[in-house]
Amino acid sequence: MPGPGRGEDLPRMSLLDHLEELRKRLFASILAIAVAFFACWAVARPIFGFLAAPIYRYLPPGEKLAFLGVTDAFMLYVKVAGLAAIFVASPVVLYQVWRFVSPGLYARERRMAVPFIVSGTGFFLAGGAFAYYVAFPFAVQFLLEMGEDFKPVITVERYFSFLMTVILGLGVMFELPVLIVLLSMIGLVTPQFLLRKMRWAVLIIAFLSALLTPTPDIFNMSLFFFPTMGLYLLGIAGSLLVQWLRRRRA
């Protein structure tokens, strides 16, 4: 299907040019995360206090998380600062993604940089918030109730690794509508294609939900599955909008 400007030629890049551009964008993204890491390191303790709140709601009063090795506490705060840095630097990372794909877009589409970065950052933060306030507390409550006949000895390393998997996993999954719209703008997918592949989308989302869900029960899995399916449908709506705009401008 012709683009919005039939007489407009897109810039051509060789494979080496693409690889060089990818290297530049990856370096800039890593640099942004590294700068954010040092800023977050200064407040790693309060950040972990916030992230540990879901587990302390269900532990006996005065009970604390444990650590087994002398380096565990240090490595914990490194991971905490790293997780916070990813969220802080996410607008810069999304900007680098846009810079990488923008040569394949028409001039009018390249003006969508700000909406892409704002919406991408918003969805990523929304995924992390959903994980922290909804999915993770339900999972923690369910798991601790399963072991109520035993004394819990929960290590900070295993707790935070589990928490980080859920938060980052849902943060990335919440980027699905933005990814679909971006692929539609490049021309790799269409709304018709996405609807035809709905069964595969359900299967893949179910698999990812089962992978991220800490328990095999349907209730906890549905906390991951249904929001992601809703985001997939939202992405199809965004793809329809892209297609309609292209036809109108053509």
mmCIF file of N, CA and C in Angstrom, residues 86-87 94 120 123-128 131 164-179 208 212 228 231:
data_model
loop_
_atom_site.group_PDB
_atom_site.id
_atom_site.type_symbol
_atom_site.label_atom_id
_atom_site.label_comp_id
_atom_site.label_asym_id
_atom_site.label_seq_id
_atom_site.Cartn_x
_atom_site.Cartn_y
_atom_site.Cartn_z
ATOM 1 N N ILE A 86 16.162 1.717 35.251
ATOM 2 C CA ILE A 86 15.479 1.358 34.012
ATOM 3 C C ILE A 86 14.204 2.180 33.838
ATOM 4 N N PHE A 87 13.459 2.347 34.921
ATOM 5 C CA PHE A 87 12.229 3.137 34.847
ATOM 6 C C PHE A 87 12.537 4.624 34.669
ATOM 7 N N LEU A 94 13.341 4.888 25.027
ATOM 8 C CA LEU A 94 12.307 4.937 23.992
ATOM 9 C C LEU A 94 12.657 5.946 22.905
ATOM 10 N N GLY A 120 4.737 5.465 25.341
ATOM 11 C CA GLY A 120 5.563 4.318 25.707
ATOM 12 C C GLY A 120 5.987 4.364 27.158
ATOM 13 N N PHE A 123 2.840 3.664 29.394
ATOM 14 C CA PHE A 123 2.470 2.250 29.457
ATOM 15 C C PHE A 123 3.478 1.456 30.282
ATOM 16 N N PHE A 124 4.758 1.778 30.155
ATOM 17 C CA PHE A 124 5.772 1.067 30.934
ATOM 18 C C PHE A 124 5.583 1.310 32.426
ATOM 19 N N LEU A 125 5.347 2.558 32.799
ATOM 20 C CA LEU A 125 5.092 2.871 34.208
ATOM 21 C C LEU A 125 3.788 2.253 34.688
ATOM 22 N N ALA A 126 2.776 2.232 33.821
ATOM 23 C CA ALA A 126 1.500 1.622 34.199
ATOM 24 C C ALA A 126 1.663 0.126 34.436
ATOM 25 N N GLY A 127 2.479 -0.526 33.608
ATOM 26 C CA GLY A 127 2.734 -1.949 33.824
ATOM 27 C C GLY A 127 3.428 -2.219 35.136
ATOM 28 N N GLY A 128 4.438 -1.377 35.462
ATOM 29 C CA GLY A 128 5.110 -1.535 36.746
ATOM 30 C C GLY A 128 4.182 -1.273 37.914
ATOM 31 N N ALA A 131 1.810 -4.189 38.347
ATOM 32 C CA ALA A 131 2.508 -5.315 38.969
ATOM 33 C C ALA A 131 2.656 -5.107 40.472
ATOM 34 N N MET A 164 11.302 -8.313 40.894
ATOM 35 C CA MET A 164 11.851 -7.679 39.704
ATOM 36 C C MET A 164 11.345 -8.357 38.431
ATOM 37 N N THR A 165 11.223 -9.682 38.466
ATOM 38 C CA THR A 165 10.703 -10.411 37.306
ATOM 39 C C THR A 165 9.274 -9.987 36.990
ATOM 40 N N VAL A 166 8.444 -9.876 38.026
ATOM 41 C CA VAL A 166 7.044 -9.506 37.813
ATOM 42 C C VAL A 166 6.928 -8.065 37.323
ATOM 43 N N ILE A 167 7.657 -7.136 37.953
ATOM 44 C CA ILE A 167 7.536 -5.723 37.595
ATOM 45 C C ILE A 167 8.062 -5.466 36.188
ATOM 46 N N LEU A 168 9.259 -5.975 35.891
ATOM 47 C CA LEU A 168 9.814 -5.752 34.552
ATOM 48 C C LEU A 168 9.008 -6.492 33.494
ATOM 49 N N GLY A 169 8.562 -7.719 33.837
ATOM 50 C CA GLY A 169 7.779 -8.489 32.877
ATOM 51 C C GLY A 169 6.493 -7.785 32.483
ATOM 52 N N LEU A 170 5.758 -7.296 33.468
ATOM 53 C CA LEU A 170 4.519 -6.594 33.164
ATOM 54 C C LEU A 170 4.777 -5.228 32.544
ATOM 55 N N GLY A 171 5.864 -4.584 32.936
ATOM 56 C CA GLY A 171 6.209 -3.314 32.305
ATOM 57 C C GLY A 171 6.440 -3.472 30.815
ATOM 58 N N VAL A 172 7.166 -4.532 30.440
ATOM 59 C CA VAL A 172 7.422 -4.796 29.021
ATOM 60 C C VAL A 172 6.139 -5.229 28.311
ATOM 61 N N MET A 173 5.336 -6.073 28.957
ATOM 62 C CA MET A 173 4.092 -6.526 28.328
ATOM 63 C C MET A 173 3.122 -5.372 28.097
ATOM 64 N N PHE A 174 3.154 -4.370 28.948
ATOM 65 C CA PHE A 174 2.276 -3.214 28.772
ATOM 66 C C PHE A 174 2.719 -2.328 27.603
ATOM 67 N N GLU A 175 3.887 -2.592 27.047
ATOM 68 C CA GLU A 175 4.334 -1.857 25.865
ATOM 69 C C GLU A 175 3.722 -2.415 24.585
ATOM 70 N N LEU A 176 2.906 -3.454 24.699
ATOM 71 C CA LEU A 176 2.379 -4.129 23.518
ATOM 72 C C LEU A 176 1.636 -3.192 22.564
ATOM 73 N N PRO A 177 0.707 -2.330 23.029
ATOM 74 C CA PRO A 177 0.022 -1.445 22.083
ATOM 75 C C PRO A 177 0.971 -0.504 21.364
ATOM 76 N N VAL A 178 1.964 0.015 22.077
ATOM 77 C CA VAL A 178 2.933 0.921 21.459
ATOM 78 C C VAL A 178 3.737 0.179 20.395
ATOM 79 N N LEU A 179 4.134 -1.052 20.704
ATOM 80 C CA LEU A 179 4.885 -1.855 19.734
ATOM 81 C C LEU A 179 4.055 -2.134 18.490
ATOM 82 N N LEU A 208 3.285 -16.448 28.025
ATOM 83 C CA LEU A 208 4.038 -15.448 28.771
ATOM 84 C C LEU A 208 3.425 -15.203 30.146
ATOM 85 N N LEU A 212 5.370 -15.704 33.721
ATOM 86 C CA LEU A 212 5.544 -14.659 34.722
ATOM 87 C C LEU A 212 4.783 -14.942 36.003
ATOM 88 N N THR A 228 -3.216 -8.071 29.393
ATOM 89 C CA THR A 228 -2.390 -8.103 28.178
ATOM 90 C C THR A 228 -3.244 -8.307 26.937
ATOM 91 N N LEU A 231 -4.647 -5.071 26.084
ATOM 92 C CA LEU A 231 -3.647 -4.230 25.435
ATOM 93 C C LEU A 231 -3.439 -4.639 23.980
#
